[in-house]
Amino acid sequence: MMEASSLLCRSSSRLAVCHSLSSRNLASRSSSRNFSRGAVTSASLGSVGTSGAPAKSEEMVRDSELPLREIPGGYGIPYVSQLVNRWRYLFFEKEPTFWTNRMKRYNSTVLRTNMPPGWPWTDSRVVMFLDQKSYPTVFDNEKVDKYKAFAGTYMPSTAYTGGLELCAYLDPSDKKHEQLKGWCFELLKQSASKWAPEFRKAITNAFVQWEYKIEQKQLAPVNPTLPEALFRFMINAITAADFDDPRVPDSEKPLCADLQKWTAFQLVPIGNAGLPFYLEELLHVAPIPARLTKGGYDKCVAFLQNYADETLISSEQHGLTKEEAVHNLIFFLVLNGHGGFCRFFPIVIQQVGLNPALQEKIRAEVRAATKGDDERVTMKAVMSDMPLVASTVYEALRFLPPVPFQYARAKKDFIVESHDARFQIKAGEFLGGCNYMVSRDPKVFKEDPEKFVAERFMGPEGEKLLHHLVWSNGRQTDETTVMTKQCAGKDIVPLTGRLLLAEMFMRYDSFTVKSNEGLDKNMAFTSLQRRDPSSS
């Protein structure tokens, strides 16, 4: 498992350095969130290529000559326009039409608009970045503060999370953020030896359930089988608990459905639950009380305290209490990890399932890479010998990013540039970026940006595009540290996507799906063709 440990720990490999830098700056740190972290700025990212070499001086001159424009768009009539924008965004226009209409109207990829939830929840005014050049501003710690920006202008009640502000809502300048993210890196490092075996066990169980449905001449819905499997996988891989231990009473095991409800109730003010408009609006006029999810959440807390105590104790080395640890661990496991995988994996399955020619290529690559390894998927093979599988997974992260938005608040006045113009940002303005639009920027992804191109990230030119893969609140080529808000699982998420495809094509020759476009909750397998023993 040396290769697995290497990749799983890539994010944590610089952890000691990060803590050293943090300690060095500790004496001069201000308690204010205006403290500058010395992070790489979007300006410097814009002037450095993927090789690290300075960009051409002609490009720098041309950038400086871009026209200075007023940010187009606006916020309209207080309260009324917030409601109208919310209705258009969630129900009538929806994404991506909501964005493309405004980009055409204002001839700009930087614009002002109201974002959900709006009235009566919060100030909904946001400056949105919809292109690859302006977007990196939202993860530039020199310019922006990320405090309470995880879910946009709105933050769910801390009654959902034990009365604590968790890591996701803290700015990197906060010492608690450093401690919590450092512990998260340690959890990933400790899971290295378990990750692939636990994933194989979980996904095999899902395969068996889907196959049973197909044998019964029925459709095999991806949900809820996949979420249930991933829920067990996350607990078994990340914590010291064993969800499958027969000595653990079923009555003490948390339910995936309860934790999914806990996630949904927190985020429903900024999303669309798919209900009729008049019912949907009822979910947007008042917060859903946290006590409606308290039973399922408390059950998860008790389970981790009783069966993952070793994991919680490890947090003390990072200056955390066990109470802080257990609530943040649930957030890491359920909302960050499980929720992200439940959005990401169906897109991988969908796009590969709709493309028989791609399946044939992936099948050949997977089986060639696993020859000589007892016909089993190894971490070495997944990491080194499956370039098409890797590119397909990266393309899924680009095509429909599992994290739809990133937000931040401007710390100071500064100028932001799009491809076509410069704009003045004022201190205190709330900023946002839409990953969907940014990931389809035609000036960067020039080959069919609206299509799923599995080979997009292959070869030297494809590898350069990884610099523009920004689903993780940072670039795929960046190194995530305790001093940034980039996802701690930036490397392990695409690796697990590769494991998914490798395990599928070791078991099946082909599969088909019934699916609508986009993130389809009702997607189902229509066939699962088991591997022919005589095939290569």
Coordinates of C-alpha atoms in Angstrom, one line a residue, residues 222-462:
V222 CA -28.5 4.0 -8.4
N223 CA -30.1 5.6 -5.3
P224 CA -30.4 4.7 -2.5
T225 CA -28.1 1.7 -3.0
L226 CA -25.0 3.9 -3.8
P227 CA -25.5 6.4 -0.9
E228 CA -25.9 3.5 1.6
A229 CA -22.8 1.8 0.4
L230 CA -20.8 5.0 0.5
F231 CA -22.0 5.8 4.0
R232 CA -20.6 2.6 5.3
F233 CA -17.4 3.0 3.3
M234 CA -16.8 6.5 4.7
I235 CA -17.2 5.4 8.3
N236 CA -15.1 2.2 7.9
A237 CA -12.3 3.9 6.0
I238 CA -12.0 7.2 8.0
T239 CA -12.8 6.1 11.5
A240 CA -11.8 3.3 13.9
A241 CA -15.4 2.2 13.9
D242 CA -16.5 -0.9 12.0
F243 CA -20.0 -0.5 10.7
D244 CA -20.1 -4.1 9.7
D245 CA -19.0 -5.5 13.0
P246 CA -21.8 -8.0 14.1
R247 CA -21.0 -7.1 17.7
V248 CA -22.4 -3.6 17.1
P249 CA -26.2 -3.7 17.6
D250 CA -28.1 -2.4 14.6
S251 CA -30.1 -0.2 17.0
E252 CA -26.9 1.8 17.7
K253 CA -25.9 2.3 14.0
P254 CA -26.7 5.7 12.5
L255 CA -28.9 5.6 9.4
C256 CA -27.8 7.0 6.1
A257 CA -31.3 8.4 5.4
D258 CA -31.2 10.4 8.8
L259 CA -27.9 12.0 8.0
Q260 CA -29.0 12.8 4.4
K261 CA -32.0 14.5 5.9
W262 CA -29.7 16.4 8.3
T263 CA -27.7 17.6 5.3
A264 CA -30.7 18.5 3.2
F265 CA -32.5 20.5 5.9
Q266 CA -29.4 22.7 6.4
L267 CA -29.0 23.4 2.7
V268 CA -32.6 23.5 1.4
P269 CA -32.8 27.3 1.7
I270 CA -30.2 27.6 -1.2
G271 CA -31.5 24.7 -3.3
N272 CA -34.4 23.2 -5.1
A273 CA -36.0 20.1 -3.5
G274 CA -38.0 19.4 -6.7
L275 CA -41.4 20.1 -5.2
P276 CA -44.1 22.1 -6.9
F277 CA -43.4 25.9 -6.7
Y278 CA -46.0 26.7 -4.0
L279 CA -44.7 23.9 -1.7
E280 CA -41.1 24.7 -2.5
E281 CA -41.5 28.3 -1.4
L282 CA -42.7 27.2 2.0
L283 CA -39.2 25.8 2.5
H284 CA -37.7 29.2 1.7
V285 CA -39.6 31.5 4.1
A286 CA -38.5 30.1 7.4
P287 CA -35.7 27.9 8.7
I288 CA -36.4 24.2 9.3
P289 CA -35.8 23.6 13.0
A290 CA -32.7 21.5 13.8
R291 CA -34.7 19.5 16.3
L292 CA -36.3 17.6 13.4
T293 CA -33.0 15.9 12.7
K294 CA -31.7 15.8 16.2
G295 CA -32.6 12.1 16.8
G296 CA -30.6 10.8 13.8
Y297 CA -27.8 13.2 14.4
D298 CA -27.4 12.4 18.1
K299 CA -27.4 8.7 17.2
C300 CA -24.4 9.3 15.0
V301 CA -22.6 11.3 17.7
A302 CA -23.2 8.4 20.2
F303 CA -22.0 5.8 17.6
L304 CA -18.7 7.6 17.0
Q305 CA -18.2 8.3 20.7
N306 CA -18.8 4.6 21.5
Y307 CA -17.0 2.9 18.6
A308 CA -14.6 5.4 17.1
D309 CA -13.1 6.8 20.4
E310 CA -9.6 6.1 19.1
T311 CA -10.3 8.4 16.2
L312 CA -11.6 11.2 18.4
I313 CA -8.7 10.9 20.8
S314 CA -6.3 11.5 17.9
S315 CA -7.8 15.1 17.6
E316 CA -6.3 16.0 21.0
Q317 CA -2.8 16.1 19.5
H318 CA -4.1 19.0 17.3
G319 CA -5.4 21.0 20.3
L320 CA -9.0 19.9 19.9
T321 CA -11.6 18.7 22.4
K322 CA -13.4 15.5 21.7
E323 CA -16.7 17.5 21.5
E324 CA -15.2 19.6 18.7
A325 CA -13.8 16.5 17.1
V326 CA -17.0 14.5 17.0
H327 CA -19.2 17.3 15.4
N328 CA -16.5 18.2 12.9
L329 CA -16.0 14.5 12.1
I330 CA -19.7 14.1 11.2
F331 CA -19.5 17.1 8.9
F332 CA -16.3 15.7 7.3
L333 CA -17.9 12.3 6.8
V334 CA -21.4 13.2 5.9
L335 CA -21.6 16.6 4.3
N336 CA -18.1 17.0 2.8
G337 CA -17.2 13.4 2.0
H338 CA -20.4 11.4 1.6
G339 CA -22.4 14.3 0.1
G340 CA -19.6 15.0 -2.4
F341 CA -19.3 11.4 -3.5
C342 CA -23.1 11.1 -3.9
R343 CA -23.0 14.0 -6.4
F344 CA -19.8 13.0 -8.1
F345 CA -20.2 9.2 -8.7
P346 CA -23.5 9.3 -10.5
I347 CA -22.0 11.7 -13.1
V348 CA -19.2 9.3 -13.7
I349 CA -21.6 6.4 -14.0
Q350 CA -24.0 8.4 -16.2
Q351 CA -21.5 9.6 -18.8
V352 CA -19.7 6.3 -19.1
G353 CA -22.9 4.4 -19.2
L354 CA -24.2 6.5 -22.1
N355 CA -21.1 5.9 -24.2
P356 CA -20.5 2.2 -25.3
A357 CA -17.3 3.1 -27.3
L358 CA -15.8 4.7 -24.1
Q359 CA -16.7 1.6 -22.1
E360 CA -14.8 -0.6 -24.5
K361 CA -11.7 1.6 -24.2
I362 CA -11.9 1.8 -20.4
R363 CA -12.5 -2.0 -20.1
A364 CA -9.4 -2.7 -22.2
E365 CA -7.3 -0.3 -20.2
V366 CA -8.4 -1.6 -16.8
R367 CA -7.9 -5.2 -17.6
A368 CA -4.5 -4.6 -19.2
A369 CA -3.4 -2.7 -16.2
T370 CA -4.4 -5.5 -13.8
K371 CA -2.8 -8.4 -15.5
G372 CA -0.3 -10.1 -13.3
D373 CA -1.9 -8.7 -10.1
D374 CA -4.2 -11.8 -9.5
E375 CA -6.9 -10.0 -11.6
R376 CA -7.4 -7.4 -8.8
V377 CA -7.4 -3.7 -8.8
T378 CA -4.2 -2.3 -7.2
M379 CA -3.5 1.2 -6.2
K380 CA -0.3 1.2 -8.3
A381 CA -2.4 0.3 -11.4
V382 CA -5.1 2.9 -10.7
M383 CA -2.5 5.6 -10.1
S384 CA 0.0 4.9 -12.9
D385 CA -1.5 2.6 -15.6
M386 CA -4.9 4.0 -16.4
P387 CA -4.6 7.4 -18.1
L388 CA -8.0 7.2 -19.8
V389 CA -9.7 6.3 -16.5
A390 CA -7.9 9.2 -14.8
S391 CA -8.9 11.6 -17.6
T392 CA -12.5 10.4 -17.5
V393 CA -12.8 11.1 -13.8
Y394 CA -11.2 14.6 -14.1
E395 CA -13.7 15.3 -17.0
A396 CA -16.6 14.3 -14.7
L397 CA -15.3 16.8 -12.1
R398 CA -15.2 19.5 -14.8
F399 CA -18.4 18.6 -16.5
L400 CA -20.6 18.8 -13.4
P401 CA -18.5 19.8 -10.4
P402 CA -19.7 18.2 -7.1
V403 CA -19.3 21.6 -5.4
P404 CA -21.5 24.0 -7.4
F405 CA -20.3 27.4 -5.9
Q406 CA -17.5 29.0 -3.9
Y407 CA -18.0 32.2 -2.0
A408 CA -15.9 34.8 0.0
R409 CA -16.0 38.4 1.2
A410 CA -13.6 41.0 0.0
K411 CA -11.1 42.1 2.7
K412 CA -10.0 45.2 0.8
D413 CA -10.5 47.2 -2.3
F414 CA -8.9 45.6 -5.4
I415 CA -9.2 45.1 -9.1
V416 CA -10.4 41.8 -10.6
E417 CA -9.9 40.9 -14.3
S418 CA -12.1 38.8 -16.6
H419 CA -10.9 37.9 -20.0
D420 CA -12.3 41.1 -21.4
A421 CA -12.3 43.8 -18.7
R422 CA -11.2 45.0 -15.3
F423 CA -13.6 45.7 -12.4
Q424 CA -13.4 47.4 -9.1
I425 CA -14.2 45.3 -6.0
K426 CA -14.9 47.2 -2.7
A427 CA -14.0 45.9 0.7
G428 CA -16.9 44.1 2.3
E429 CA -18.6 43.0 -0.9
F430 CA -19.7 39.4 -1.1
L431 CA -18.2 37.5 -4.0
G432 CA -19.2 34.2 -5.6
G433 CA -18.1 31.9 -8.4
C434 CA -20.2 29.4 -10.3
N435 CA -18.2 26.2 -10.9
Y436 CA -20.5 25.0 -13.6
M437 CA -19.9 28.1 -15.8
V438 CA -16.2 28.5 -14.9
S439 CA -15.6 24.8 -15.8
R440 CA -17.1 25.4 -19.3
D441 CA -15.2 28.6 -20.1
P442 CA -14.7 28.4 -23.9
K443 CA -11.6 30.5 -23.8
V444 CA -9.9 27.8 -21.7
F445 CA -11.7 24.5 -22.6
K446 CA -11.7 25.2 -26.3
E447 CA -12.7 21.7 -27.5
D448 CA -16.4 21.3 -27.0
P449 CA -16.7 22.8 -23.5
E450 CA -20.4 21.8 -23.3
K451 CA -19.7 18.1 -24.1
F452 CA -18.2 15.3 -22.0
V453 CA -14.8 14.5 -23.6
A454 CA -13.3 11.7 -21.7
E455 CA -9.8 12.1 -23.2
R456 CA -9.7 15.9 -22.5
F457 CA -7.0 15.6 -19.7
M458 CA -4.8 13.1 -21.5
G459 CA -1.3 13.8 -22.9
P460 CA 0.9 16.9 -22.3
E461 CA -1.8 19.4 -23.4
G462 CA -4.4 17.7 -21.3

